[in-house]
CSV table of C-alpha atoms in Angstrom, one decimal:
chain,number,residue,atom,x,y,z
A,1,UNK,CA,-9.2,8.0,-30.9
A,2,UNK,CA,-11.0,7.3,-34.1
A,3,UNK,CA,-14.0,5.0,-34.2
A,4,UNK,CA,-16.6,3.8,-31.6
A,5,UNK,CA,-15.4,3.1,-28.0
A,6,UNK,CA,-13.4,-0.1,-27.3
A,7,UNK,CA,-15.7,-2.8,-25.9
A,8,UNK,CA,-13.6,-5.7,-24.2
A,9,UNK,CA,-14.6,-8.9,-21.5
A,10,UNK,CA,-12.7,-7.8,-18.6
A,11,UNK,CA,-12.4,-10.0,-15.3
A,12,UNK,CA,-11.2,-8.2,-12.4
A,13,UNK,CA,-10.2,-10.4,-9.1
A,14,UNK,CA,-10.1,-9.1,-6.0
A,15,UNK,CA,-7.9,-9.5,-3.4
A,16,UNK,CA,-9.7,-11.4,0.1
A,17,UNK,CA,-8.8,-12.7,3.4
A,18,UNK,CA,-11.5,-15.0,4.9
A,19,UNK,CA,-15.2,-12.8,4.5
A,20,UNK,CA,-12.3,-9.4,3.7
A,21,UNK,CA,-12.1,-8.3,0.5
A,22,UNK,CA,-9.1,-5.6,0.2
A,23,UNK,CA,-10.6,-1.9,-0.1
A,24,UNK,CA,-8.2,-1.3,-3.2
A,25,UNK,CA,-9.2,-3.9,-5.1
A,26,UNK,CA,-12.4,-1.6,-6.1
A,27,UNK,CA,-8.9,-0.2,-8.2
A,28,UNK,CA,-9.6,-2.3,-10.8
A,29,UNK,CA,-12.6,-1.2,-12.0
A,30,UNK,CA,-11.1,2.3,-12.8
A,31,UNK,CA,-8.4,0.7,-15.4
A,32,UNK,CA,-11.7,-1.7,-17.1
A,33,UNK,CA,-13.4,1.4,-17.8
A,34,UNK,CA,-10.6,3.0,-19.4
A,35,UNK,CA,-9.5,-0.1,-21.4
A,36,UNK,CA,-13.4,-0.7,-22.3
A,37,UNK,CA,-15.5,2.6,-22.1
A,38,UNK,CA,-18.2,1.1,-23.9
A,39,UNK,CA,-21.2,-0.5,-22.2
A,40,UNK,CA,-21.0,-3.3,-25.0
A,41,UNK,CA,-18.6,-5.6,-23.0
A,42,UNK,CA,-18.9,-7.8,-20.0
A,43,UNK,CA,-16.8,-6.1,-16.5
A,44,UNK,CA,-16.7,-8.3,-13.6
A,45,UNK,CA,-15.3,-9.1,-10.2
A,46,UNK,CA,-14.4,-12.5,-9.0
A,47,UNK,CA,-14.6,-12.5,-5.3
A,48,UNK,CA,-13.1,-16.0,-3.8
A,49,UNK,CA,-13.5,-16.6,-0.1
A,50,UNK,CA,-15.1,-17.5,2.7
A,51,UNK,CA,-18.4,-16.9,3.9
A,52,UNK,CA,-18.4,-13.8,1.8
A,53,UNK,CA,-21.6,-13.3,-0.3
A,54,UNK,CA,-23.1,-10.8,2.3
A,55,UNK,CA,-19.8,-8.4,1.5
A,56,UNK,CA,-19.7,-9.7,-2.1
A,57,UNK,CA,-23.2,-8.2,-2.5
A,58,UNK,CA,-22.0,-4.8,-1.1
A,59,UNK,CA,-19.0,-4.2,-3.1
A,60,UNK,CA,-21.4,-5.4,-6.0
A,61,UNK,CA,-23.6,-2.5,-5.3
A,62,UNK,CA,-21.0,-0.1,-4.5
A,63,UNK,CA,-18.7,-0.3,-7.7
A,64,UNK,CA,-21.6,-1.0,-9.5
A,65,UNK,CA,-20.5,-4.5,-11.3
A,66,UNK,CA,-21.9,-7.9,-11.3
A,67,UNK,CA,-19.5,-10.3,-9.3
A,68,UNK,CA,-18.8,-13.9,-9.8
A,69,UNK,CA,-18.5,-15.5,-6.1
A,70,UNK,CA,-17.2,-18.4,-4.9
A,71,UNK,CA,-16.8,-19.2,-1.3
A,72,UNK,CA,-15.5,-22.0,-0.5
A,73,UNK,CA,-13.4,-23.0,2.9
A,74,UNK,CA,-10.3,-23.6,0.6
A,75,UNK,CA,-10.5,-19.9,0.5
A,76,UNK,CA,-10.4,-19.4,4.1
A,77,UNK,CA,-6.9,-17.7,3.6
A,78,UNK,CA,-5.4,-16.4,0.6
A,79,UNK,CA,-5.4,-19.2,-1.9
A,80,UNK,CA,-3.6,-18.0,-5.4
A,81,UNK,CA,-3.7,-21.7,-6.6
A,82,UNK,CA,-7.6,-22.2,-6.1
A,83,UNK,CA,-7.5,-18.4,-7.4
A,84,UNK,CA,-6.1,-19.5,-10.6
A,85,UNK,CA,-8.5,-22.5,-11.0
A,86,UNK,CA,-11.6,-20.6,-10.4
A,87,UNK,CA,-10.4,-18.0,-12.9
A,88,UNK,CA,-9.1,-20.7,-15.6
A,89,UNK,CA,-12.8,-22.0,-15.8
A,90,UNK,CA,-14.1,-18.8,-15.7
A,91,UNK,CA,-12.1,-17.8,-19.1
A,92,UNK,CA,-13.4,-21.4,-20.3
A,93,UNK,CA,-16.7,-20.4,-20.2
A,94,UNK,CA,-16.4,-16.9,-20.9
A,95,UNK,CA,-14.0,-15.5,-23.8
A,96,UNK,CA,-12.2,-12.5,-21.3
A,97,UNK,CA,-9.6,-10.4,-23.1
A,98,UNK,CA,-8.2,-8.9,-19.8
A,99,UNK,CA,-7.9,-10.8,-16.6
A,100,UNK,CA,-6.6,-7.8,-13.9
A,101,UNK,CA,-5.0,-9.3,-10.6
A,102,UNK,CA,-4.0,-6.5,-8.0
A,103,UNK,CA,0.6,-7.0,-7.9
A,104,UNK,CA,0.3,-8.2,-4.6
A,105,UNK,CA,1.9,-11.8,-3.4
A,106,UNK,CA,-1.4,-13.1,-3.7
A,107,UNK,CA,-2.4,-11.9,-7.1
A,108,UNK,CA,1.0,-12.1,-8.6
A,109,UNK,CA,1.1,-15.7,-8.0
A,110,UNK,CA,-2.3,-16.2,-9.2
A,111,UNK,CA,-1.7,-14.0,-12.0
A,112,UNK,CA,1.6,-16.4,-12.9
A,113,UNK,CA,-0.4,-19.9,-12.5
A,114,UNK,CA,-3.5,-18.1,-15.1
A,115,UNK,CA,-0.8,-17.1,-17.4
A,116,UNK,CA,0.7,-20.7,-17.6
A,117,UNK,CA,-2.5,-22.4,-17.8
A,118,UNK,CA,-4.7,-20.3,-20.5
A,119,UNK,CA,-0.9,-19.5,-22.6
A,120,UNK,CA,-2.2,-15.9,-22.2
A,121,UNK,CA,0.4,-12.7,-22.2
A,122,UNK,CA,1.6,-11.7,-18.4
A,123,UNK,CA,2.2,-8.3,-17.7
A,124,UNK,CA,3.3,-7.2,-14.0
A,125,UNK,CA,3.3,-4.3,-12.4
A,126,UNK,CA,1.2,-2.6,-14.9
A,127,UNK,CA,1.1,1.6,-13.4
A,128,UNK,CA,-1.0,3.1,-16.5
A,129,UNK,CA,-1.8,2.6,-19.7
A,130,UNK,CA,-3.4,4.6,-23.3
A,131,UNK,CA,-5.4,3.9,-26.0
A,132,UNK,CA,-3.7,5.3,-29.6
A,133,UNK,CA,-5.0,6.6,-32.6
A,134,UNK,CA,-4.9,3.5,-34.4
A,135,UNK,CA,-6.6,1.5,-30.9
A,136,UNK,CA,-3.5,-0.5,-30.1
A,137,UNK,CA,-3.7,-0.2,-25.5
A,138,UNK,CA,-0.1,0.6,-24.1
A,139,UNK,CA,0.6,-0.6,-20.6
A,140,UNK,CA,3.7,1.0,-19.1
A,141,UNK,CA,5.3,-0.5,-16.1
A,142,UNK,CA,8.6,1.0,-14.3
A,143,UNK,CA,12.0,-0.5,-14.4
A,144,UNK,CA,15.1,0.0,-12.6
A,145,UNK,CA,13.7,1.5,-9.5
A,146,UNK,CA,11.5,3.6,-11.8
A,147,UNK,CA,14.6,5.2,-13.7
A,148,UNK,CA,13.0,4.0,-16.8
A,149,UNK,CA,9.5,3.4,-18.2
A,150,UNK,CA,9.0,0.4,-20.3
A,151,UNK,CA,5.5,0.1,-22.9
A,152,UNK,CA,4.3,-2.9,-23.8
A,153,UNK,CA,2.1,-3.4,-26.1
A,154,UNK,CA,0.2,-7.5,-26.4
A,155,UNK,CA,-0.3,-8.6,-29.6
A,156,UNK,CA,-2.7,-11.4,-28.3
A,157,UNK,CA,-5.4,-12.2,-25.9
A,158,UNK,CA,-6.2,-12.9,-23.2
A,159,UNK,CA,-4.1,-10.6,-21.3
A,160,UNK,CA,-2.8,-10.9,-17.8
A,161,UNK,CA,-1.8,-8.5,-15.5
A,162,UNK,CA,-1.4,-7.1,-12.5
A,163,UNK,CA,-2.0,-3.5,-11.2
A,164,UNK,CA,0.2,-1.8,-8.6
A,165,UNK,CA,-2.3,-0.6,-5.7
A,166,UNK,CA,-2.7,2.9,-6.2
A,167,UNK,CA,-1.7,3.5,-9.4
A,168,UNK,CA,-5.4,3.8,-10.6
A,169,UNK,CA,-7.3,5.7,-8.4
A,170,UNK,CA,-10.9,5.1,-7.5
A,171,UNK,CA,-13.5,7.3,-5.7
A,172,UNK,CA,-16.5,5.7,-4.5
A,173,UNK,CA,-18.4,8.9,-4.9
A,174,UNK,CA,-18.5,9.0,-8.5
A,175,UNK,CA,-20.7,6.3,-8.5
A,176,UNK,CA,-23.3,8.4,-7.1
A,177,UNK,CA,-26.3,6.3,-5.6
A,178,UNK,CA,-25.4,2.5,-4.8
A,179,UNK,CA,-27.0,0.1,-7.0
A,180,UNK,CA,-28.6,-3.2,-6.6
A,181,UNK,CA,-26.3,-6.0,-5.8
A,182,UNK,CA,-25.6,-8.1,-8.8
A,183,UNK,CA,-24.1,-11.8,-8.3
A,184,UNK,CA,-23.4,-15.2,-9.2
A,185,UNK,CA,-22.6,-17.9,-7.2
A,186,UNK,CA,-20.5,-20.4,-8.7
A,187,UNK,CA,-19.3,-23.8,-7.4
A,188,UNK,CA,-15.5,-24.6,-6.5
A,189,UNK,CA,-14.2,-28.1,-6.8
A,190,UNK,CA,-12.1,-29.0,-4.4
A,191,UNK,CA,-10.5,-27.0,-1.5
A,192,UNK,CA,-6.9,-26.3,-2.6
A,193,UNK,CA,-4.1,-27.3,-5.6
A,194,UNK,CA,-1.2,-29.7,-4.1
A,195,UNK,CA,-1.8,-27.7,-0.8
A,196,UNK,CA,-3.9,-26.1,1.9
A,197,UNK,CA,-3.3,-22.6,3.7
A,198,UNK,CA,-3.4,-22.9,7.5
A,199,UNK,CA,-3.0,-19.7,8.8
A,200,UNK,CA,-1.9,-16.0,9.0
A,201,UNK,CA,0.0,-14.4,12.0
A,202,UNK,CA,-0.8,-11.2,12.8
A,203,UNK,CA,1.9,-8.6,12.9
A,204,UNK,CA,2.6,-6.8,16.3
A,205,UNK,CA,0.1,-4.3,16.8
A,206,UNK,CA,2.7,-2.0,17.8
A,207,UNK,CA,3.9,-1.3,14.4
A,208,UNK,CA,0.6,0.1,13.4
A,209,UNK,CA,1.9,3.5,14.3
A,210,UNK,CA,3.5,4.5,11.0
A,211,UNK,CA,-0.4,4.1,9.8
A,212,UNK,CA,-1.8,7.3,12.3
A,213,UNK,CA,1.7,9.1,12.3
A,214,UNK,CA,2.0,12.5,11.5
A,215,UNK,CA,5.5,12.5,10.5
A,216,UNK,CA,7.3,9.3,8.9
A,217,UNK,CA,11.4,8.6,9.0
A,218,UNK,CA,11.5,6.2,6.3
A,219,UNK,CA,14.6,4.3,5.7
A,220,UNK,CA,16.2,2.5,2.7
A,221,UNK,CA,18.7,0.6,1.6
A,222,UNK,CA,21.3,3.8,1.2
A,223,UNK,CA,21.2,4.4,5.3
A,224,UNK,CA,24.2,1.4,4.7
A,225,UNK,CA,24.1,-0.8,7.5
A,226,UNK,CA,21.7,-1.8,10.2
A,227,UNK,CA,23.1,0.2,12.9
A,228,UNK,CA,22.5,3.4,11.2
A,229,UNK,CA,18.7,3.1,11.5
A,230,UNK,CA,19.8,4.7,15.0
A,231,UNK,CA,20.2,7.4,13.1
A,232,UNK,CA,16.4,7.1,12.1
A,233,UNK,CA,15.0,6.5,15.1
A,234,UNK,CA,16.9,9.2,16.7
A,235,UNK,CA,14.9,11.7,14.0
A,236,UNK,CA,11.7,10.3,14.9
A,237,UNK,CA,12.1,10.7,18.5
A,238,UNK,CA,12.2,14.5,18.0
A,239,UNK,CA,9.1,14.8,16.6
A,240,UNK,CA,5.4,14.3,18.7
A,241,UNK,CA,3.6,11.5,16.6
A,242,UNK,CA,6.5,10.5,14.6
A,243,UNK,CA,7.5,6.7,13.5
A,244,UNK,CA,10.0,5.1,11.7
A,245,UNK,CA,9.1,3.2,8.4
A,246,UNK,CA,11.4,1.4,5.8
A,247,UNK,CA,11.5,0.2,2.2
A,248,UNK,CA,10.8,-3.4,1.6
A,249,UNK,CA,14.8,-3.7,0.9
A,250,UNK,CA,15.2,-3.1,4.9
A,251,UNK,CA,12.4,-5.4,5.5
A,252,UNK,CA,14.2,-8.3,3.4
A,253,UNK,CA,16.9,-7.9,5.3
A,254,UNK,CA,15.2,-8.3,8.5
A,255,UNK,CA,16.4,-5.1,10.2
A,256,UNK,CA,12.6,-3.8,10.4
A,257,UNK,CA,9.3,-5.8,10.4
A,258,UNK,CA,7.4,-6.1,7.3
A,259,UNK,CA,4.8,-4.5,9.5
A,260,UNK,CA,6.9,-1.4,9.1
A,261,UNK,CA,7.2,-1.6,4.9
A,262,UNK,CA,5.8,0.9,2.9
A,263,UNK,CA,4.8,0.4,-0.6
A,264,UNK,CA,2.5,-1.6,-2.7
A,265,UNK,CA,3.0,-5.0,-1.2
A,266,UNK,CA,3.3,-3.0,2.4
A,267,UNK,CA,1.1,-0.1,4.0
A,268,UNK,CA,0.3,3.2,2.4
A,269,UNK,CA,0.5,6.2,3.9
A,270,UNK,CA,-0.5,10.1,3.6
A,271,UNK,CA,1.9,11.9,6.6
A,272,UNK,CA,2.2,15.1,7.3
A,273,UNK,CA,6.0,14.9,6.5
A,274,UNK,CA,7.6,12.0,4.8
A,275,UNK,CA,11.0,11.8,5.2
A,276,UNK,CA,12.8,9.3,3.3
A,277,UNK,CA,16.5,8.7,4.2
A,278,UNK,CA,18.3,6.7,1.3
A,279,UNK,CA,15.4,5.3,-0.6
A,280,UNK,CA,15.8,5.0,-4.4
A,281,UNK,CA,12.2,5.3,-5.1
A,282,UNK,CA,11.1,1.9,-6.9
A,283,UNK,CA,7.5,2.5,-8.1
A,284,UNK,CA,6.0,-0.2,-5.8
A,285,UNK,CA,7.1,2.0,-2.9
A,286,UNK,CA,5.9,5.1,-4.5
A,287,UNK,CA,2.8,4.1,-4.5
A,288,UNK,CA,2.8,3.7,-0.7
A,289,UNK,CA,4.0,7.3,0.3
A,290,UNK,CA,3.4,9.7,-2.9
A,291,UNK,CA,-0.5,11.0,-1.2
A,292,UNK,CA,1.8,12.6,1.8
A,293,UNK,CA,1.4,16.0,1.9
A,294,UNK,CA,5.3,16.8,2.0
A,295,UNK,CA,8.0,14.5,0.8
A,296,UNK,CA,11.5,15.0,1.9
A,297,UNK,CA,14.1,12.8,-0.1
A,298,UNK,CA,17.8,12.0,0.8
A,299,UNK,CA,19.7,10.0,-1.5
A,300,UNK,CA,23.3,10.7,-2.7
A,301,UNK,CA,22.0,10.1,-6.5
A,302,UNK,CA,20.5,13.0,-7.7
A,303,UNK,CA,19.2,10.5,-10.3
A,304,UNK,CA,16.9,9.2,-8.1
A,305,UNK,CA,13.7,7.8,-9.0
A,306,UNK,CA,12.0,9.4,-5.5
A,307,UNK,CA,13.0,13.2,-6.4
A,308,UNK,CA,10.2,12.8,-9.4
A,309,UNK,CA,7.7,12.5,-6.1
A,310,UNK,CA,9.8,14.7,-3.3
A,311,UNK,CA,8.9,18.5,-2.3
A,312,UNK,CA,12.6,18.7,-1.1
A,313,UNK,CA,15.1,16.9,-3.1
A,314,UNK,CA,18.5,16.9,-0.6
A,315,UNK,CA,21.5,15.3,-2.9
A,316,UNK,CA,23.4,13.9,0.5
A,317,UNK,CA,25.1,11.1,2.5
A,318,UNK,CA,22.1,9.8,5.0
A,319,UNK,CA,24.7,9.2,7.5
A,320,UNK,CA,26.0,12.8,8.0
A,321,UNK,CA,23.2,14.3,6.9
A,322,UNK,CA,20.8,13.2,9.8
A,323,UNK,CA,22.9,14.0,12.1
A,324,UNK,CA,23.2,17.8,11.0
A,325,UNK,CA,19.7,17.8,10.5
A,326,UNK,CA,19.3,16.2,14.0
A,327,UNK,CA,21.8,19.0,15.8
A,328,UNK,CA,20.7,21.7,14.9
A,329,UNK,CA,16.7,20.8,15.0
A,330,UNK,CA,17.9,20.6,18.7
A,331,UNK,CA,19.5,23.5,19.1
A,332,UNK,CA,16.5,25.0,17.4
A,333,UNK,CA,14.6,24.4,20.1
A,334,UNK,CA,16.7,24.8,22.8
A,335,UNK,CA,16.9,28.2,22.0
A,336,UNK,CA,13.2,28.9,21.5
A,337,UNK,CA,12.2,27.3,24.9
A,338,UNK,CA,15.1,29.6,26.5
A,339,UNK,CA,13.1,32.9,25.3
């Protein structure tokens, strides 16, 4: 890339819940320094929530970057709407070329209500992006279950987007030593936009296996029809430490608990063994499952986006092909415990 490094205003947002703020969205920081290596512009967090500026001041210090902070008890739960407000002044006040929201619910509907306000570019589910020779930035995002790859390239600024979790990764090691906390408190009007969030139910802690399993069943939308996932759960119980996950397809459909969803918007995961039983391979789910150390795919399209990711690609029915695998994994067995 010819001349000196790029040097852009970037604003980063995290994602928070209450005095929380989301591990990944540290993410961030590691697609600002690639869209604006040099020192010369201004990389920042915006950290909205409640009671927060003890935690804001660490994650300051650990990644390194000043952070804007406003807590405020309309931030008690997520808030995208107050989000957006905060970050509208913000960009008032400071000229940012690139606002980065993490693609979660949160931060995609934060991400929308910036967009609309400011009349900046949106871009979702940004997964990468490069810098060419002539220093136009390419952000590529997957479409079609991640069968295709589409650029784009904005022509304006500001630009928002939002960043699959995962797709940039970020080691807090290469850092090195912590520095100082660096932060700004800054003053929120008003507690919410047309309403107020009241409250978040926690899941059922008994889902929280597929997050300490050693070997996952995942099922997708392919397994066909909600009484196959007896299939699934059948596979599962053959292994010690084994649990039964799904796409967020299944979830929709209410025939697992979001609890169980693996993806971007779900849990991730790094199994032993992943085994996913009719899942396409949409790059919000890849992002959940791809640090397993052995994938396992099933799909009867050999198209599939989840073979670019799977150790074992099996181009099979789900429905006759668990039960093979099932039988003779049994007999397996049987005949080693019989010697």
């Amino acid at each position: 890339m010819k001349g000196s490094p790029l040097s852009y205003n970037i604003l980063m947002i995290t994602d928070t819940t209450g005095n929380r703020i989301a591990a990944n969205s540290a993410e961030l920081s590691v697609l600002a320094e690639q869209l604006s290596p040099s020192s010369g512009g201004r990389k920042c967090f915006l950290i909205c929530g409640r009671e927060i500026a003890e935690r804001a001041g660490a994650f300051s210090a650990q990644t390194g970057f000043h952070a804007y902070v406003a807590d405020s008890r309309g931030f008690r739960y997520p808030n995208p709407a107050l989000t957006a407000d905060v970050v509208v002044n913000l960009i008032e006040e400071t000229p940012f070329d690139y606002v980065c929201f993490l693609h979660t619910a949160a931060g995609c509907q934060a991400a929308a209500v910036t967009a609309a306000k400011t009349g900046a570019v949106c871009i979702s589910a940004v997964n990468d992006m490069r810098i060419q020779e002539n220093r136009d930035i390419i952000f590529q995002r997957a479409l079609f279950n991640g069968k295709m790859v589409m650029e784009t390239r904005p022509v304006n600024r500001p630009v928002v987007l939002t960043v699959l979790p995962g797709a940039f990764s970020y080691d807090p090691n290469d850092k090195g030593q912590s520095a100082q906390p660096d932060i700004t408190s800054i003053k929120v009007e008003g507690t919410s936009d047309g309403y107020q969030p009241l409250e978040i139910t926690s899941a059922d802690d008994t889902d929280a296996a597929i997050d300490k399993a050693d070997i996952i069943i995942a099922a997708g939308r392919g397994i066909g029809s909600e009484e196959n996932l007896e299939l699934v759960n059948r596979m599962a119980r053959l292994f010690p430490n084994a649990a039964v996950a799904a796409s967020r397809p299944l979830c929709d459909l209410k025939w697992l608990p979001y609890s169980r969803q693996v993806g971007a918007t779900g849990k991730t995961v790094a199994p032993k063994l992943y085994l996913a039983c009719g899942i396409s391979g949409a790059q919000q789910h890849l992002y959940g499952m791809k640090d397993s150390q052995c994938i396992v795919a099933v799909n009867t399209d050999s198209n599939a986006a989840i073979f670019s990711v799977a150790d074992f690609c099996i181009v099979a029915d789900v429905t006759a092909f668990l039960p093979t695998l099932a039988d003779m994994y049994e007999k397996q067995r049987n005949n080693q415990s019989d010697t």
